[in-house]
Coordinates of C-alpha atoms in Angstrom, one line a residue:
Chain D
M1 CA 0.1 -0.2 -0.2
S2 CA 1.7 3.1 -1.1
E3 CA 0.1 6.6 0.2
T4 CA -1.4 7.4 -3.0
S5 CA -5.4 7.5 -3.3
V6 CA -7.2 5.2 -5.4
A7 CA -8.5 8.2 -7.3
D8 CA -5.0 9.4 -7.4
R9 CA -4.1 6.0 -9.4
L10 CA -7.1 6.0 -11.6
Y11 CA -6.5 9.6 -12.5
G12 CA -2.6 8.4 -12.7
A13 CA -3.4 5.4 -14.9
G14 CA -4.1 7.7 -18.0
A15 CA -0.7 9.5 -17.4
P16 CA 2.5 8.6 -18.3
A17 CA 4.7 7.2 -15.5
L18 CA 7.5 9.6 -16.0
E19 CA 7.8 12.6 -17.9
L20 CA 11.0 14.8 -17.6
D21 CA 10.6 18.3 -18.9
G22 CA 14.2 19.7 -19.8
V23 CA 15.7 18.4 -16.3
T24 CA 19.2 20.0 -15.8
R25 CA 21.6 19.4 -13.0
H26 CA 24.8 21.3 -12.5
F27 CA 27.8 20.6 -10.1
G28 CA 29.4 24.1 -10.2
A29 CA 30.8 24.6 -14.0
L30 CA 30.0 20.9 -14.9
A31 CA 26.5 20.1 -16.5
A32 CA 26.0 16.4 -15.6
L33 CA 22.4 16.8 -17.0
S34 CA 21.3 19.3 -19.5
G35 CA 17.6 19.6 -20.8
V36 CA 16.9 16.2 -20.7
T37 CA 13.5 15.4 -21.9
M38 CA 11.7 11.9 -21.7
R39 CA 8.4 10.7 -21.4
I40 CA 7.7 7.1 -20.5
S41 CA 4.3 5.3 -20.3
A42 CA 3.1 3.4 -17.4
G43 CA 4.2 0.0 -17.4
E44 CA 7.0 0.8 -20.2
R45 CA 10.2 -0.8 -19.8
R46 CA 13.1 1.2 -20.7
A47 CA 16.7 0.9 -21.2
I48 CA 19.4 3.7 -20.8
L49 CA 22.6 3.3 -22.4
G50 CA 25.5 5.5 -22.3
S51 CA 29.2 5.6 -21.4
N52 CA 30.5 6.3 -17.9
G53 CA 30.1 10.0 -16.9
A54 CA 27.2 10.4 -19.5
G55 CA 24.5 11.4 -16.5
K56 CA 22.5 8.1 -16.1
T57 CA 23.1 7.8 -12.5
T58 CA 22.6 11.3 -12.0
L59 CA 19.4 11.1 -13.9
F60 CA 18.2 8.6 -11.6
N61 CA 19.2 10.9 -8.6
A62 CA 17.2 13.6 -10.0
V63 CA 14.1 11.6 -10.4
T64 CA 14.4 10.2 -6.7
G65 CA 15.1 13.6 -5.3
E66 CA 18.6 12.5 -4.3
F67 CA 19.8 15.7 -6.2
P68 CA 17.8 18.7 -6.6
L69 CA 17.4 20.2 -9.9
T70 CA 18.9 23.0 -11.4
A71 CA 16.2 23.4 -13.7
G72 CA 13.4 21.6 -15.3
R73 CA 10.1 19.6 -14.3
I74 CA 9.6 16.0 -13.1
R75 CA 6.0 14.5 -13.4
F76 CA 5.3 11.3 -12.0
F77 CA 1.7 9.8 -13.0
G78 CA 0.8 13.2 -13.9
E79 CA 1.6 14.8 -10.5
D80 CA 4.5 17.4 -10.4
I81 CA 7.0 15.7 -8.1
S82 CA 10.1 18.3 -8.8
E83 CA 10.0 19.9 -5.2
L84 CA 8.9 16.8 -3.1
P85 CA 11.7 15.0 -0.9
T86 CA 12.8 11.4 -1.9
Q87 CA 10.6 9.9 0.6
E88 CA 7.5 11.6 -0.6
R89 CA 8.5 10.3 -4.1
I90 CA 9.1 6.8 -2.9
R91 CA 5.7 6.7 -1.0
R92 CA 4.0 7.6 -4.2
G93 CA 5.2 4.4 -5.5
L94 CA 8.7 5.2 -7.2
R95 CA 11.7 2.6 -6.2
R96 CA 15.2 2.4 -7.0
T97 CA 18.0 0.5 -6.7
Y98 CA 21.7 1.6 -6.8
Q99 CA 24.4 0.8 -8.7
I100 CA 27.0 0.3 -5.7
S101 CA 24.7 -1.7 -3.2
Q102 CA 23.3 0.4 -0.6
L103 CA 22.3 -1.9 2.2
F104 CA 22.1 -2.5 5.9
G105 CA 25.1 -4.3 6.8
R106 CA 24.1 -5.1 10.4
L107 CA 20.5 -6.1 9.9
T108 CA 19.2 -9.4 8.7
V109 CA 17.9 -9.7 5.3
L110 CA 14.1 -10.3 6.5
D111 CA 14.5 -7.2 8.4
S112 CA 15.9 -5.2 5.7
V113 CA 13.1 -6.1 3.6
F114 CA 10.6 -5.6 6.1
L115 CA 11.6 -2.3 6.6
A116 CA 11.1 -1.4 2.9
C117 CA 7.9 -2.7 3.0
R118 CA 6.8 -0.6 6.1
G119 CA 8.4 2.4 4.6
V120 CA 5.4 2.8 2.3
S121 CA 2.8 1.5 4.4
G122 CA 2.9 4.0 7.7
R123 CA 3.1 2.8 11.1
R124 CA 7.0 3.7 10.5
F125 CA 7.2 4.8 14.4
S126 CA 5.5 1.5 15.8
L127 CA 7.1 0.6 19.0
R128 CA 5.6 -3.1 18.8
R129 CA 7.7 -5.9 17.6
P130 CA 6.4 -7.3 14.4
D131 CA 5.0 -10.5 14.6
A132 CA 4.7 -13.3 11.8
R133 CA 1.6 -12.0 11.0
D134 CA 2.3 -8.6 10.6
V135 CA 1.2 -7.8 6.9
S136 CA 4.9 -6.0 6.0
M137 CA 6.6 -9.0 7.5
M138 CA 4.3 -11.3 5.3
Q139 CA 4.9 -9.2 2.2
A140 CA 8.8 -9.4 2.9
R141 CA 8.6 -13.2 3.0
S142 CA 7.1 -13.5 -0.2
I143 CA 9.6 -10.8 -2.0
I144 CA 12.6 -12.9 -0.2
T145 CA 11.3 -15.7 -2.1
A146 CA 10.7 -13.8 -5.3
V147 CA 14.2 -13.1 -5.6
H148 CA 15.5 -16.7 -4.2
L149 CA 16.9 -15.3 -0.9
D150 CA 15.0 -17.8 1.1
D151 CA 17.9 -19.5 2.9
E152 CA 19.5 -16.4 3.6
S153 CA 16.5 -14.5 5.2
D154 CA 18.1 -14.7 8.8
R155 CA 21.5 -14.0 7.6
L156 CA 23.3 -10.4 8.5
V157 CA 23.4 -8.4 5.5
S158 CA 27.1 -7.7 5.6
T159 CA 27.8 -11.6 5.6
L160 CA 25.8 -11.9 2.2
S161 CA 27.8 -12.8 -1.1
H162 CA 28.1 -9.9 -4.0
G163 CA 25.4 -11.6 -5.9
Q164 CA 23.1 -12.2 -3.2
Q165 CA 23.4 -8.5 -1.9
R166 CA 22.4 -7.4 -5.5
Q167 CA 19.5 -9.8 -5.1
L168 CA 18.8 -7.9 -2.0
E169 CA 19.1 -4.3 -3.6
I170 CA 16.0 -5.6 -6.0
A171 CA 14.2 -7.1 -3.4
L172 CA 14.3 -3.6 -1.5
A173 CA 13.0 -1.9 -4.9
L174 CA 9.9 -4.5 -5.0
A175 CA 8.5 -3.6 -1.5
G176 CA 5.1 -2.3 -1.1
A177 CA 3.1 -1.6 -4.4
P178 CA 6.0 -0.1 -6.6
R179 CA 4.7 1.6 -9.9
F180 CA 7.7 2.5 -11.4
I181 CA 11.5 1.2 -10.4
L182 CA 14.6 2.7 -11.7
F183 CA 17.2 -0.2 -12.0
D184 CA 20.7 1.2 -11.7
E185 CA 23.0 -1.5 -13.1
P186 CA 21.6 -4.3 -11.3
A187 CA 23.6 -6.8 -13.3
A188 CA 26.9 -5.3 -12.0
G189 CA 29.5 -7.9 -10.9
L190 CA 27.3 -10.7 -11.3
S191 CA 28.2 -14.1 -12.7
P192 CA 26.3 -15.4 -16.4
S193 CA 24.0 -17.5 -14.3
E194 CA 23.1 -14.9 -12.0
R195 CA 22.8 -12.6 -15.0
R196 CA 20.0 -15.2 -16.3
D197 CA 18.2 -15.4 -13.1
L198 CA 17.9 -11.7 -13.0
V199 CA 16.6 -11.4 -16.7
A200 CA 14.1 -14.0 -15.2
I201 CA 13.3 -11.8 -12.3
L202 CA 12.8 -8.8 -14.3
S203 CA 10.7 -10.7 -17.0
A204 CA 8.6 -12.0 -14.3
L205 CA 7.7 -8.5 -12.9
P206 CA 3.9 -7.8 -13.2
K207 CA 2.8 -6.1 -16.7
H208 CA 1.8 -2.9 -14.8
I209 CA 5.1 -2.2 -13.2
G210 CA 7.3 -0.1 -15.6
Y211 CA 11.0 0.3 -15.1
I212 CA 14.1 2.0 -16.7
I213 CA 17.1 -0.3 -16.4
I214 CA 21.0 1.3 -16.7
E215 CA 22.9 -1.7 -18.1
H216 CA 26.3 -2.1 -19.8
D217 CA 25.8 -5.3 -20.7
L218 CA 23.5 -5.2 -24.0
D219 CA 22.6 -8.9 -23.7
V220 CA 20.8 -8.0 -20.3
A221 CA 19.9 -4.6 -21.4
L222 CA 18.5 -5.4 -24.9
R223 CA 16.3 -8.2 -23.5
V224 CA 14.3 -6.7 -20.8
A225 CA 13.6 -3.5 -22.3
D226 CA 10.9 -2.5 -25.0
Y227 CA 12.7 0.7 -25.8
V228 CA 16.4 2.1 -25.5
S229 CA 17.5 5.8 -24.9
I230 CA 21.4 6.5 -25.2
M231 CA 22.7 9.4 -23.1
H232 CA 26.1 11.1 -24.0
N233 CA 27.7 14.0 -21.9
G234 CA 24.3 14.7 -20.0
R235 CA 21.9 14.8 -23.0
L236 CA 19.8 12.4 -24.4
F237 CA 21.6 11.1 -27.8
K238 CA 19.4 8.9 -29.6
E239 CA 16.1 6.6 -28.7
G240 CA 14.8 3.8 -30.4
T241 CA 13.7 0.1 -30.3
P242 CA 16.5 -2.2 -29.2
E243 CA 16.8 -3.6 -32.9
Q244 CA 17.2 0.1 -34.3
I245 CA 19.9 0.8 -31.5
E246 CA 21.6 -2.3 -32.3
N247 CA 21.5 -1.9 -35.9
D248 CA 22.4 2.3 -35.9
P249 CA 25.7 2.6 -37.3
E250 CA 26.4 5.8 -35.6
V251 CA 25.5 4.1 -32.1
Q252 CA 27.9 1.4 -33.1
D253 CA 30.7 3.3 -33.8
I254 CA 30.5 5.4 -30.7
Y255 CA 29.6 2.8 -27.8
L256 CA 29.8 -0.7 -29.1
G257 CA 32.7 -0.3 -30.9
H258 CA 32.2 -3.6 -32.9
K259 CA 28.9 -5.1 -34.5
H260 CA 26.9 -6.9 -32.2
H261 CA 25.1 -10.3 -32.7
Chain C
M1 CA -15.3 -18.5 22.1
S2 CA -12.2 -19.3 24.1
E3 CA -10.7 -21.2 21.1
L4 CA -11.3 -17.9 19.2
L5 CA -9.5 -16.0 21.7
T6 CA -6.5 -18.9 21.6
A7 CA -6.4 -18.3 17.7
A8 CA -6.5 -14.7 17.5
R9 CA -3.3 -14.2 20.1
P10 CA -0.1 -14.1 18.1
R11 CA 2.1 -17.1 18.1
L12 CA 5.1 -16.7 20.3
D13 CA 8.5 -18.3 19.5
G14 CA 9.1 -20.3 22.9
T15 CA 7.7 -19.7 26.2
F16 CA 7.4 -16.4 27.9
L17 CA 10.4 -17.1 30.2
E18 CA 12.3 -18.2 27.1
R19 CA 11.5 -14.9 25.5
I20 CA 12.7 -13.0 28.2
G21 CA 16.0 -15.1 28.1
L22 CA 17.8 -16.8 31.1
G23 CA 20.4 -14.4 31.6
N24 CA 17.9 -11.5 32.1
I25 CA 15.9 -13.6 34.6
A26 CA 19.0 -14.5 36.7
L27 CA 20.7 -11.1 36.5
V28 CA 17.0 -9.6 37.8
I29 CA 17.1 -12.2 40.6
F30 CA 20.4 -11.4 41.7
L31 CA 19.8 -7.9 41.9
V32 CA 16.9 -8.2 43.9
I33 CA 18.2 -10.2 46.5
Y34 CA 21.3 -8.1 46.6
P35 CA 20.5 -6.1 49.1
A36 CA 20.2 -8.9 51.4
V37 CA 23.8 -9.9 51.1
A38 CA 25.4 -6.7 50.4
S39 CA 26.4 -3.9 53.3
E40 CA 24.6 -0.6 53.0
F41 CA 27.6 1.3 51.4
F42 CA 27.6 -1.2 48.9
I43 CA 23.7 -1.0 48.3
V44 CA 23.6 2.8 47.7
Q45 CA 27.2 4.0 46.8
I46 CA 27.9 1.2 44.2
G47 CA 24.5 -0.6 43.7
A48 CA 22.4 2.5 43.2
Y49 CA 24.9 4.7 41.9
S50 CA 25.9 1.9 39.2
L51 CA 22.2 1.9 38.1
I52 CA 21.5 5.7 37.9
W53 CA 24.9 5.9 35.8
G54 CA 24.1 3.0 33.9
M55 CA 20.8 4.4 32.9
L56 CA 22.5 7.8 31.4
A57 CA 24.9 5.8 29.4
L58 CA 22.1 3.7 28.4
S59 CA 20.5 6.7 26.9
L60 CA 23.4 7.6 24.9
M61 CA 23.8 3.5 23.7
I62 CA 20.4 4.3 22.5
L63 CA 21.7 7.0 20.2
A64 CA 25.3 6.0 19.5
G65 CA 24.7 2.2 19.6
Y66 CA 21.5 1.8 17.5
G67 CA 21.7 5.3 15.9
G68 CA 25.1 5.7 15.0
M69 CA 24.7 9.6 16.9
V70 CA 27.3 10.2 19.9
S71 CA 25.8 12.7 22.0
M72 CA 27.9 14.2 24.6
A73 CA 24.9 16.2 25.9
Q74 CA 23.1 13.4 27.8
I75 CA 24.2 14.6 31.1
S76 CA 23.0 17.9 30.1
I77 CA 19.5 16.3 29.8
A78 CA 19.5 14.6 32.7
G79 CA 20.8 17.9 34.4
V80 CA 17.4 19.6 32.5
A81 CA 15.5 16.8 34.7
G82 CA 17.8 17.5 37.7
Y83 CA 17.1 21.1 38.0
T84 CA 13.5 21.0 37.2
V85 CA 13.2 18.6 40.3
A86 CA 15.1 21.1 42.3
I87 CA 13.1 24.1 41.1
F88 CA 9.6 23.0 41.0
G89 CA 9.9 20.5 43.7
M90 CA 11.6 21.2 47.5
N91 CA 14.7 22.4 48.3
H92 CA 16.7 23.6 51.5
T93 CA 18.4 26.8 49.6
G94 CA 15.4 29.0 49.7
V95 CA 15.5 29.7 46.0
H96 CA 12.3 28.6 44.1
G97 CA 11.1 25.3 45.6
F98 CA 7.4 25.5 44.6
G99 CA 6.7 22.2 46.2
W100 CA 5.0 20.4 43.6
P101 CA 4.0 17.0 44.5
F102 CA 6.2 14.1 43.0
W103 CA 3.4 12.8 40.8
I104 CA 3.3 15.8 38.7
L105 CA 7.1 16.7 39.1
V106 CA 8.9 13.7 38.2
P107 CA 6.5 13.2 34.7
F108 CA 7.0 16.9 34.1
A109 CA 10.8 17.0 34.5
V110 CA 11.4 13.8 32.7
L111 CA 9.2 15.0 29.5
L112 CA 10.9 18.5 29.8
A113 CA 14.1 16.6 29.4
A114 CA 13.2 14.7 26.5
L115 CA 11.8 17.7 24.9
V116 CA 15.1 19.4 25.4
A117 CA 16.8 16.0 24.1
G118 CA 14.6 16.3 20.9
L119 CA 15.8 19.7 20.6
I120 CA 19.3 19.1 20.7
G121 CA 18.5 16.5 18.1
L122 CA 16.8 18.9 16.0
I123 CA 20.2 21.3 16.2
S124 CA 22.6 18.2 15.7
N125 CA 20.5 16.5 12.9
R126 CA 22.5 17.6 9.9
T127 CA 26.0 16.8 11.4
E128 CA 27.5 13.3 11.2
G129 CA 30.4 11.5 13.2
I130 CA 32.9 13.7 15.1
Y131 CA 30.6 16.6 14.0
T132 CA 27.9 15.5 16.4
I133 CA 30.1 14.9 19.4
M134 CA 31.5 18.4 18.8
I135 CA 28.0 20.2 18.6
T136 CA 26.5 18.4 21.1
L137 CA 29.6 18.8 23.1
A138 CA 29.4 22.5 22.9
V139 CA 25.8 22.3 24.0
A140 CA 26.8 20.7 27.1
T141 CA 29.6 23.1 27.7
G142 CA 27.2 26.0 27.0
F143 CA 24.6 24.7 29.4
F144 CA 27.2 24.3 32.2
Y145 CA 28.5 27.7 32.0
F146 CA 24.9 29.0 31.6
T147 CA 24.0 27.3 34.9
Q148 CA 26.9 28.6 36.6
Q149 CA 26.4 32.0 35.6
N150 CA 22.7 32.4 35.8
Y151 CA 21.4 33.0 39.2
A152 CA 17.5 33.9 38.5
L153 CA 16.9 30.4 37.5
F154 CA 19.6 28.0 38.4
N155 CA 21.0 29.7 41.4
G156 CA 24.6 29.9 39.9
H157 CA 27.5 28.3 41.2
S158 CA 26.2 26.8 44.3
G159 CA 22.9 25.4 42.7
F160 CA 20.3 23.8 44.9
A161 CA 20.6 21.6 48.2
G162 CA 18.6 19.4 50.2
I163 CA 16.5 17.8 47.4
E164 CA 14.9 14.5 48.9
A165 CA 13.2 11.6 47.5
P166 CA 9.8 11.7 48.1
K167 CA 7.7 9.1 50.6
F168 CA 4.9 7.4 49.3
W169 CA 2.8 4.3 49.9
G170 CA 4.2 4.5 53.4
I171 CA 7.7 4.0 52.5
N172 CA 10.5 6.5 52.9
W173 CA 12.4 6.2 49.2
R174 CA 15.3 8.2 50.7
A175 CA 16.1 5.3 53.1
P176 CA 19.1 3.0 51.3
V177 CA 17.1 -0.3 50.6
P178 CA 14.0 1.3 48.9
F179 CA 16.3 4.0 47.1
Y180 CA 18.0 1.1 45.8
Y181 CA 14.8 -0.8 44.5
L182 CA 13.6 2.8 43.0
C183 CA 16.6 2.9 41.2
L184 CA 16.6 -1.0 40.2
G185 CA 13.0 -0.5 39.2
C186 CA 13.7 2.6 36.8
A187 CA 16.6 0.8 35.5
V188 CA 14.9 -2.5 34.6
L189 CA 12.0 -0.8 33.2
S190 CA 14.4 1.6 31.0
Y191 CA 16.3 -1.9 30.0
A192 CA 13.5 -3.8 29.1
A193 CA 11.8 -0.9 27.2
V194 CA 15.0 -0.4 25.1
L195 CA 15.6 -4.4 24.6
Y196 CA 11.8 -4.8 23.5
A197 CA 11.8 -1.7 21.3
S198 CA 15.0 -2.4 19.3
R199 CA 13.3 -5.2 17.9
S200 CA 10.4 -3.1 17.0
A201 CA 9.7 -1.3 13.6
Y202 CA 11.0 2.1 14.9
G203 CA 13.9 0.4 16.5
L204 CA 15.0 -1.3 13.1
T205 CA 14.3 1.9 11.3
L206 CA 16.9 3.7 13.8
Q207 CA 19.6 1.1 13.3
A208 CA 19.1 1.0 9.5
V209 CA 19.6 4.8 9.3
R210 CA 22.9 4.2 11.4
D211 CA 23.9 1.5 8.3
N212 CA 22.6 3.9 5.5
A213 CA 20.3 7.1 5.7
R214 CA 20.5 7.8 1.9
R215 CA 18.9 4.1 1.6
M216 CA 16.3 4.7 4.3
R217 CA 15.1 8.0 2.2
A218 CA 14.9 5.9 -0.9
L219 CA 12.7 3.4 1.2
G220 CA 10.3 6.3 2.1
Y221 CA 11.4 7.2 5.6
D222 CA 12.0 10.8 6.8
V223 CA 15.1 10.4 8.0
T224 CA 15.4 13.5 10.1
R225 CA 12.2 12.7 12.4
H226 CA 13.4 9.1 12.7
K227 CA 16.7 10.5 14.3
V228 CA 14.9 13.3 16.7
V229 CA 12.2 10.6 18.0
A230 CA 15.5 8.9 19.0
Y231 CA 16.8 11.6 20.9
F232 CA 13.4 12.2 22.6
Y233 CA 13.3 8.6 23.7
S234 CA 16.9 8.7 25.0
G235 CA 16.0 11.8 26.7
L236 CA 13.3 9.9 28.6
I237 CA 15.7 7.7 30.0
A238 CA 18.4 10.2 30.5
G239 CA 15.9 12.4 32.3
L240 CA 14.9 9.6 34.6
G241 CA 18.5 9.2 35.4
G242 CA 18.8 12.7 36.3
V243 CA 15.9 12.9 38.8
L244 CA 17.4 9.6 40.5
L245 CA 20.9 11.6 40.4
V246 CA 19.8 14.6 42.5
W247 CA 17.8 12.5 44.3
F248 CA 21.1 10.2 45.2
N249 CA 23.2 13.5 45.8
G250 CA 20.3 15.3 47.6
R251 CA 22.0 18.5 45.6
I252 CA 22.2 19.6 42.1
S253 CA 25.0 22.2 41.0
P254 CA 26.9 23.0 37.7
G255 CA 29.6 20.7 38.8
T256 CA 27.0 18.0 38.5
I257 CA 26.8 18.5 34.8
D258 CA 30.2 19.7 33.7
V259 CA 32.0 18.1 31.0
S260 CA 34.2 15.6 32.9
A261 CA 30.5 14.3 34.0
A262 CA 29.7 14.3 29.9
I263 CA 32.8 12.5 29.3
N264 CA 32.0 9.7 32.0
V265 CA 28.7 9.2 30.5
L266 CA 30.5 8.5 27.2
V267 CA 33.4 6.3 29.0
I268 CA 30.8 4.2 30.9
A269 CA 28.9 3.6 27.5
V270 CA 32.3 2.7 25.4
I271 CA 33.8 0.7 28.6
G272 CA 30.7 -1.6 28.8
G273 CA 30.0 -1.7 24.8
M274 CA 27.1 -0.3 23.1
R275 CA 25.7 -3.5 20.9
H276 CA 23.2 -4.3 23.8
P277 CA 21.5 -2.3 26.6
I278 CA 23.1 -4.3 29.2
G279 CA 26.6 -3.1 28.0
P280 CA 26.1 0.4 29.7
F281 CA 25.3 -1.2 33.0
L282 CA 28.3 -3.4 33.2
G283 CA 30.5 -0.4 32.0
A284 CA 28.9 1.5 35.0
V285 CA 29.8 -1.0 37.7
V286 CA 33.1 -1.1 36.4
V287 CA 33.6 2.6 36.5
V288 CA 31.9 3.4 39.5
L289 CA 34.0 0.5 41.5
I290 CA 37.1 2.1 40.2
Q291 CA 36.3 5.6 41.0
T292 CA 35.0 4.4 44.5
F293 CA 38.1 2.2 45.5
A294 CA 41.1 3.7 43.1
I295 CA 41.7 6.2 46.0
D296 CA 42.4 3.5 48.2
V297 CA 44.7 1.9 45.8
V298 CA 46.8 4.6 44.4
G299 CA 45.6 7.7 46.3
A300 CA 43.6 10.7 45.7
E301 CA 46.2 12.1 43.1
R302 CA 46.2 9.7 40.6
Y303 CA 42.8 7.8 40.6
N304 CA 42.1 9.4 37.3
T305 CA 45.1 7.8 35.8
L306 CA 43.7 4.6 36.9
I307 CA 40.5 5.0 35.5
G308 CA 42.4 6.1 32.1
L309 CA 44.5 2.9 31.9
V310 CA 41.4 0.6 32.7
F311 CA 39.4 2.1 29.9
L312 CA 42.5 1.9 27.4
L313 CA 43.2 -1.9 28.4
I314 CA 39.5 -2.8 27.8
V315 CA 39.3 -0.9 24.9
F316 CA 42.7 -2.0 23.3
A317 CA 41.5 -5.6 24.3
S318 CA 38.2 -4.9 22.5
P319 CA 36.8 -2.3 20.6
D320 CA 33.2 -2.9 21.6
G321 CA 34.1 -3.0 25.5
I322 CA 33.0 -5.8 28.1
L323 CA 30.2 -7.0 25.7
G324 CA 32.9 -7.5 22.9
L325 CA 35.1 -9.7 25.5
W326 CA 32.0 -11.5 26.3
E327 CA 31.0 -12.2 22.9
K328 CA 34.7 -13.2 21.8
A329 CA 34.7 -15.7 24.7
K330 CA 31.5 -17.3 23.9
L331 CA 32.3 -17.7 20.2
R332 CA 35.6 -19.3 21.6
A333 CA 33.7 -21.8 24.0
P334 CA 31.1 -23.3 22.1
R335 CA 33.1 -24.4 19.0
E336 CA 34.4 -27.6 20.7
Q337 CA 30.8 -28.5 22.1
V338 CA 28.9 -28.3 18.9
F339 CA 30.4 -31.6 17.6
Q340 CA 29.6 -33.5 20.6
L341 CA 26.1 -34.1 19.6
D342 CA 24.8 -34.0 23.3
P343 CA 21.2 -33.2 23.3
L344 CA 21.0 -31.0 26.2
R345 CA 23.9 -28.8 25.2
A346 CA 22.3 -28.8 21.7
G347 CA 19.1 -27.6 23.1
V348 CA 21.2 -24.7 25.1
M349 CA 23.0 -24.1 21.9
S350 CA 19.8 -23.4 19.9
I351 CA 18.6 -20.9 22.7
T352 CA 21.5 -18.9 22.7
N353 CA 21.9 -19.1 18.7
R354 CA 17.9 -17.7 19.1
R355 CA 18.9 -15.1 21.4
K356 CA 21.7 -14.0 19.4
R357 CA 19.5 -13.5 16.7
N358 CA 17.2 -11.2 18.7
I359 CA 19.5 -9.2 20.0

């Protein structure tokens, strides 16, 4: 349960999930993002490609509110969220994962996912211990099953392997009722078999949940995305279907370096 | 009907006693019968005094251990409650002393202390790590000098004397044994509340903020509020400890809340260990014992040196204080026993393992 009302959701159903209008972010003289305009409809799955420093992660930080905008507007299901603090954007159904895992090392896997479920459902200051029938606790258990971490649910997060931590990253983004998720290189550092797992998890997401995925691995990115945007130097450089992007000579020259089969 | 009620009751892991933990039960039994075996000096000067300082250090442990915020102002918060008791209750100094009954006075003093703590939390919220220490130390130092120089409210350097614990239920709570039990009751209440709440939804949010505040925001939490609320709760315990401290001393003056007292709170928490709420109480016993008897061992001139050396020794052997030493010993001990397949020991192991997870 996110804090958006049913009416908001019905209204939002017609609007695009995410509308970026001239989103700009400067760090001093450096323009990390300049005038990014993008429209992603509800349920759409988009991949963003681009070299290091192209502004992909900065774009995510701008959308979640971790970096305030220098200029531009962001609308989420029709609502202008440009001025909202991060937690308010999350409570409206936005989620994200991090390129470098941002987890709670001294908490268990179950407690971490429980907190993710509680964060968007209220009773965040409850002094009661959650029991096994607690709604957030039950949600947490089913999410842990969905990302294949059942056997690790009582382990401390700091003792998990890298791959398991990446799975937990995704689990945290699936908590509550996400409407749109930003995945920041979820496959970073994963083995080939873990990558196949990841593709399976992403493909199994309910159809109404849209996402943007930043991914260097084209095998992953082009398989889980309907549409691809390419960023370069803080700007949108090109957009198209995975086939168009794969066969675009300019893209091949600059980013892929070689013909990709 | 009765079946319905049983079904509706949440299922507990293990029995009630098991949930409290054998160690906690044994400890409480020992502390309850302690006055029967100890002299008056050991009941009050060691027992009650350790419980009071344990509560003050516990209030820091909530912030530092669970929240990752080291506040040096916990003694000032205790001082707010102590001064409130002196000013609004009875004192023999002849300044203020409005004579409020204790059952209004104590909740008022504790709540005021907690609100001040919340305010300090609000002020220091934007800082982290060493800067939190600096800003809270500045608050503590500022409050110390203010009480010393302000005569209108705090009666300056001499403060207030003749503050007594109340008499109610036909008991004079100032008398040694009742006062010990009063301190024990408050300490057990604070300890149990912290232990229970550490696994509550809010308790988990605080520990998660400590581990990664940025991620907590990205999970829908208003991190600032969670931190400020932690200061408020810690202020309740520090305030209660402050009330007991002025009843113990019978007086309060700027010297009660000076910088060395602020450091004392930190030293106790660090010596005891901040991973579990029992740590501050262990630390308090050690520090109170040293402070009491160091003069006999090394003389009045050097007793602070001895405290310093013990502090160094414990922190050197285990960065997590006495608790850390205990954990190390426990990790070393059961390893040989695990493979013996002794059913009794295996049962004990599973209980200790479960308790470890509950910490």
